[in-house]
N, CA and C of each residue as an Amber inpcrd file, in Angstrom:
protein
   333
  27.2470000  43.9570000  52.8270000  26.8790000  44.8930000  52.3980000
  26.5390000  46.2800000  52.9440000  26.2030000  45.6610000  54.7040000
  25.9980000  47.0830000  55.0490000  27.3950000  48.2580000  55.4380000
  29.2260000  47.5860000  55.4940000  29.7960000  48.2190000  55.3390000
  29.8410000  49.2310000  53.8810000  29.4440000  48.2490000  52.6520000
  29.1230000  49.4600000  51.5780000  28.0960000  50.8270000  51.6570000
  26.8250000  50.2700000  52.8040000  25.8420000  51.3500000  52.7260000
  26.0900000  52.3960000  52.9350000  27.1220000  51.8610000  55.2380000
  27.6380000  52.6440000  55.6120000  29.0000000  54.0710000  54.8500000
  29.8830000  53.0280000  54.7850000  30.4810000  54.5750000  53.4430000
  29.6550000  55.2060000  52.5830000  28.6770000  54.5550000  51.8970000
  27.4810000  55.2690000  51.0440000  26.8840000  56.3980000  51.9340000
  26.6640000  56.0670000  52.4080000  25.5530000  57.3700000  52.7170000
  26.9680000  58.0710000  54.3620000  27.6520000  57.2300000  54.7770000
  28.4370000  58.2120000  55.0760000  29.5470000  58.9330000  54.7510000
  29.3700000  58.5640000  54.4370000  29.7930000  59.9400000  52.8070000
  29.3190000  61.6660000  52.4220000  27.5380000  60.5330000  52.4390000
  27.0080000  61.5070000  51.9940000  26.4700000  62.3640000  53.5010000
  26.1710000  61.5970000  54.8200000  26.3490000  62.2980000  55.3300000
  28.1120000  63.1390000  55.8710000  28.7880000  63.1470000  55.6250000
  30.2060000  63.1170000  56.1910000  30.2240000  64.7840000  55.5090000
  28.9620000  65.2170000  53.8460000  29.7220000  66.5990000  53.1970000
  28.3260000  66.7350000  53.4790000  27.3590000  66.8530000  54.6550000
  26.5490000  67.4410000  54.2510000  26.2540000  67.9780000  56.6910000
  27.1640000  66.6980000  57.4890000  27.2080000  67.5600000  58.4580000
  28.8480000  67.3960000  58.5600000  29.7750000  67.4970000  58.3220000
  30.9440000  67.1300000  58.4680000  30.5140000  66.3270000  60.0540000
  30.0940000  65.7660000  60.1410000  30.1870000  63.9940000  61.0690000
  29.4040000  62.6760000  60.6320000  30.2510000  61.8910000  60.2160000
  30.0420000  61.3690000  59.0340000  29.7600000  59.6060000  59.2970000
  31.4120000  59.2780000  58.1020000  31.0910000  57.6830000  57.8740000
  32.7800000  57.2480000  59.2960000  33.2440000  57.7110000  59.9390000
  33.9270000  56.7920000  60.8140000  33.3460000  56.9860000  61.8830000
  32.5390000  58.0400000  62.2480000  31.1810000  57.7520000  63.8170000
  29.9540000  56.8330000  63.2340000  29.4450000  57.1470000  62.0900000
  28.3710000  56.1910000  61.8360000  28.7070000  53.9770000  61.4030000
  30.8770000  54.8970000  61.5250000  30.7580000  53.0460000  61.3720000
  31.9890000  51.8990000  62.9220000  31.9360000  53.1990000  63.9350000
  32.3620000  53.0260000  65.4160000  31.2880000  52.3600000  65.7020000
  30.0310000  53.4410000  65.6020000  28.5260000  53.0430000  65.9500000
  27.8440000  52.0940000  66.2430000  28.2680000  51.8190000  64.3540000
  27.8600000  50.1720000  63.6240000  28.5640000  49.0370000  64.4980000
  29.6740000  49.1750000  64.3750000  31.0140000  48.1140000  65.1750000
  30.4240000  48.0010000  66.6140000  30.2720000  48.9970000  66.7820000
  30.3960000  48.9240000  69.1570000  28.5800000  48.3900000  69.0590000
  27.5960000  48.2690000  68.3510000  26.2180000  47.6430000  68.5900000
  25.7560000  46.3680000  68.2290000  26.4720000  46.8710000  66.6150000
  27.3640000  44.9500000  67.1620000  27.9280000  44.0810000  66.8850000
  28.2720000  45.1240000  68.6630000  29.1060000  44.0610000  69.5190000
  30.8660000  43.6880000  69.7040000  31.2400000  43.7490000  68.9430000
  32.7910000  44.1940000  68.2500000  33.5910000  44.5220000  69.7610000
  34.3630000  45.0030000  69.9090000  35.4960000  45.3180000  70.7320000
  35.4970000  46.4950000  70.3140000  35.0800000  47.4490000  71.1380000
  35.5340000  48.7930000  71.7480000  36.9790000  49.6260000  70.9820000
  38.0860000  49.0370000  71.3900000  39.3510000  49.7010000  70.6700000
  39.1990000  49.0850000  69.4280000  39.0980000  47.8630000  68.6370000
  38.9250000  47.3610000  67.6020000  38.0170000  48.7850000  66.3370000
  36.9690000  48.7240000  67.2650000  35.4970000  50.0140000  66.3080000
  36.0760000  51.0460000  66.3240000  37.5360000  51.0810000  67.5920000
  37.5730000  52.7050000  67.2860000  38.8170000  52.7710000  65.9110000
  39.5270000  51.5180000  66.2410000  40.6370000  52.1920000  65.2070000
  40.3720000  51.5030000  63.3720000  38.8800000  50.6400000  63.4780000
  38.1820000  50.7640000  62.2530000  37.7290000  51.1880000  61.6830000
  37.3750000  52.9070000  62.6530000  36.5730000  53.4890000  62.3370000
  37.4970000  54.7440000  61.8350000  38.6240000  55.6060000  62.5100000
  40.2340000  56.2670000  62.1880000  41.1380000  55.8380000  60.6100000
  41.0380000  54.5930000  61.0090000  41.0240000  53.9570000  59.6560000
  40.3570000  54.3840000  58.4160000  38.9790000  53.5290000  58.3890000
  38.4960000  53.7240000  57.6120000  38.5210000  56.1710000  56.7770000
  38.0120000  56.3930000  58.0490000  38.3310000  58.0110000  58.1200000
  39.7130000  57.9970000  57.3300000  40.6280000  57.5900000  57.8510000
  41.8550000  58.5950000  57.2110000  42.2130000  58.0780000  55.8300000
  41.7260000  56.9360000  55.4000000  41.7620000  56.7160000  53.7390000
  40.3690000  57.2360000  52.9980000  39.5890000  57.9260000  53.4830000
  38.8160000  58.1970000  53.2180000  39.6280000  60.1640000  52.6170000
  40.2000000  60.0840000  53.7000000  40.4840000  61.8190000  53.7110000
  41.6640000  62.1160000  52.9760000  42.9240000  60.4960000  53.0110000
  44.0190000  60.6320000  51.2420000  43.4320000  60.8380000  50.5750000
  42.5920000  59.4910000  50.0680000  41.6180000  60.0160000  48.6420000
  41.1800000  61.3140000  48.0020000  40.5530000  61.5270000  49.1860000
  40.4200000  63.1880000  49.0370000  41.1270000  64.5330000  48.5770000
  42.1590000  64.1230000  49.6130000  43.3950000  64.5250000  49.2280000
  43.7060000  64.9470000  47.9830000  44.3050000  63.1340000  48.3070000
  44.1670000  63.1200000  46.6330000  43.5260000  63.4070000  45.4350000
  42.8390000  63.3510000  45.7640000  41.5980000  64.0320000  44.1770000
  42.4530000  65.7990000  44.2630000  41.8290000  66.5790000  45.2480000
  42.0990000  67.8200000  46.1920000  43.5510000  68.0620000  44.9300000
  44.4970000  67.1390000  45.1930000  45.8360000  68.4360000  44.5980000
  46.0850000  67.8530000  43.5210000  45.6870000  66.1230000  42.7280000
  46.2710000  66.1340000  41.5200000  44.9380000  66.5650000  40.8800000
  43.3900000  65.8290000  41.2810000  42.5580000  66.6810000  39.5200000
  42.1160000  68.1070000  40.0590000  41.6910000  68.6240000  41.1430000
  41.1590000  69.7490000  41.4530000  42.1330000  71.1490000  41.5440000
  43.3420000  70.5010000  42.5310000  44.0430000  72.1330000  42.2880000
  43.1890000  73.2550000  43.2350000  42.5130000  71.9220000  43.9210000
  42.2680000  73.2290000  45.0400000  42.4180000  73.0810000  46.6420000
  42.8610000  73.8150000  46.9650000  42.8650000  73.6730000  48.9260000
  42.8950000  74.2790000  48.9130000  42.5510000  75.1960000  50.3200000
  42.2330000  75.8660000  51.2380000  42.9270000  76.5480000  52.2850000
  44.6050000  76.2410000  51.9650000  46.0010000  76.0200000  52.4630000
  45.7820000  76.4100000  54.4410000  44.7170000  77.7060000  54.5540000
  44.7010000  78.1340000  55.8220000  43.5750000  77.1660000  56.0900000
  42.7300000  76.9020000  55.6190000  42.3030000  74.9550000  56.3690000
  43.2170000  74.0280000  56.8670000  44.2370000  74.1770000  55.4220000
  45.1630000  72.5080000  56.2200000  45.8330000  72.9700000  57.0920000
  46.1150000  73.9600000  57.1480000  47.1110000  74.1680000  58.1470000
  47.1250000  74.5210000  59.8570000  45.6340000  74.7340000  60.1240000
  44.0350000  74.6060000  60.8980000  44.4230000  73.3730000  61.5690000
  43.5900000  72.6530000  60.5680000  43.1200000  71.4130000  60.6670000
  43.8730000  70.5670000  60.5400000  45.3090000  70.2270000  60.3200000
  46.4750000  69.0640000  60.6090000  46.2770000  68.5310000  61.0840000
  46.8100000  69.6090000  61.9200000  47.2640000  69.9760000  63.4880000
  46.1740000  68.8530000  64.8590000  45.6140000  69.5390000  63.9600000
  43.9240000  69.7420000  64.9940000  43.5640000  67.8980000  64.9570000
  43.0650000  67.7300000  64.0060000  43.1920000  66.0190000  63.1580000
  44.0980000  65.1700000  64.6280000  45.4710000  65.1940000  64.8500000
  46.4280000  64.7720000  65.1370000  46.2290000  64.3510000  66.4130000
  45.5730000  66.2780000  67.0990000  45.9530000  66.3070000  68.2800000
  45.0300000  65.0880000  69.1400000  43.6070000  65.3020000  68.1280000
  41.7450000  64.8210000  68.6000000  42.5540000  63.5980000  68.2830000
  42.8180000  62.5750000  67.3380000  43.2720000  61.5720000  67.4050000
  43.5700000  61.1820000  68.0050000  44.4690000  61.6540000  69.1830000
  45.9560000  60.7160000  69.7310000  45.3860000  61.2960000  71.2640000
  44.3520000  62.1060000  71.7750000  42.8600000  62.8610000  72.7830000
  41.9550000  61.4020000  72.1830000  41.4450000  61.2010000  70.8820000
  40.0610000  59.5670000  71.0070000  41.1170000  58.0560000  71.0500000
  41.4360000  58.5990000  71.3460000  42.3900000  56.7600000  72.0490000
  42.0670000  57.0180000  72.6870000  43.4390000  58.1920000  73.1220000
  43.5230000  57.5290000  74.7760000  41.6900000  57.1490000  75.8240000
  41.0030000  58.6260000  75.4990000  39.8620000  58.6570000  75.8060000
  38.8450000  57.1620000  75.6000000  38.9230000  56.6160000  74.6130000
  38.2830000  55.8820000  73.6560000  38.9370000  54.4250000  75.3540000
  40.5080000  54.5540000  75.3640000  40.5110000  53.2870000  76.2510000
  40.3650000  53.2070000  77.1920000  40.1000000  54.4750000  77.5960000
  39.6100000  54.2840000  79.2320000  38.6260000  54.6820000  79.6320000
  37.6630000  55.1080000  79.0610000  35.8610000  54.8160000  79.5440000
  35.4720000  53.4840000  79.1940000  34.2250000  53.5130000  79.5420000
  32.9860000  51.8860000  79.3290000  32.5490000  52.6180000  78.1330000
  32.0150000  50.7210000  76.9800000  31.8210000  50.5710000  76.5200000
  30.7320000  51.8970000  76.6510000  29.9040000  51.5340000  77.5130000
  28.2970000  52.3650000  77.5330000  28.1200000  53.8880000  77.1920000
  29.9660000  54.4420000  77.7010000  29.8740000  55.6550000  78.1650000
  30.5600000  56.0810000  76.2740000  30.9260000  55.3230000  75.9180000
  31.5880000  56.0740000  74.6870000  30.8050000  55.8670000  73.7980000
  28.9370000  55.2370000  74.1650000  28.2450000  54.9760000  72.8360000
  27.2910000  56.4150000  72.9780000  27.1510000  56.8690000  74.2440000
  26.5930000  57.9740000  74.7570000  27.2590000  59.4230000  74.4990000
  28.4180000  59.1360000  74.2550000  29.1720000  60.4180000  74.0800000
  29.1260000  60.6260000  72.4570000  29.9290000  59.5250000  71.3930000
  29.1660000  59.4740000  70.2310000  28.3690000  59.5930000  70.0120000
  26.8640000  59.3730000  70.5190000  25.3920000  60.1760000  70.1920000
  25.2480000  61.1220000  70.9880000  25.6210000  61.5690000  71.6910000
  25.5120000  63.1540000  71.9510000  26.6580000  64.2000000  70.8320000
  27.9050000  63.8380000  70.5650000  27.9210000  64.3820000  69.7810000
  27.6750000  64.7590000  68.5850000  27.7660000  63.2400000  67.8350000
  26.1870000  63.5340000  66.9940000  25.3740000  64.1150000  66.2170000
  24.8010000  64.2690000  67.8630000  23.5840000  64.8830000  67.6990000
  23.9360000  66.3290000  67.6200000  24.6950000  66.6240000  68.5680000
  25.3100000  68.1400000  68.3110000  25.2190000  68.5750000  66.9390000
  26.2850000  67.8340000  66.9220000  26.6520000  68.2760000  65.5390000
  25.9580000  68.4160000  64.3150000  24.7260000  67.6230000  64.5310000
  22.8750000  67.7280000  63.3130000  22.6570000  69.7430000  64.4370000
  22.3390000  69.1890000  65.0290000  21.9590000  70.8110000  65.7860000
  22.3680000  71.4050000  65.1910000  23.7270000  71.7740000  65.5730000
  24.8290000  72.9980000  65.4030000  25.2370000  73.5650000  63.0700000
  25.0980000  72.2760000  62.7190000  24.6380000  72.8860000  61.3060000
  23.9440000  72.2600000  60.1300000
């Protein structure tokens, strides 16, 4: 039930603030006591599935793709994923919670 709610409201928040399902899922799993590495891996996997499913919708059904954004954001996502994995593996769970919380708060202020 929690995962369904996180998926639904995470999608809404993602559309609104550009921070959403992955960040909410990783915080939920960490606060529930799951291993930090597994929490981050689950969040990345869910985010990837979300992105690929929406990409298919845009490519096949909408035919509305802003290629300038794709060419800029694609490499950024790859580099960000590599950096996130490295950072998450080297810092403590408490530090990761603080960093994720601060990131979500900052994105809420900016948006």
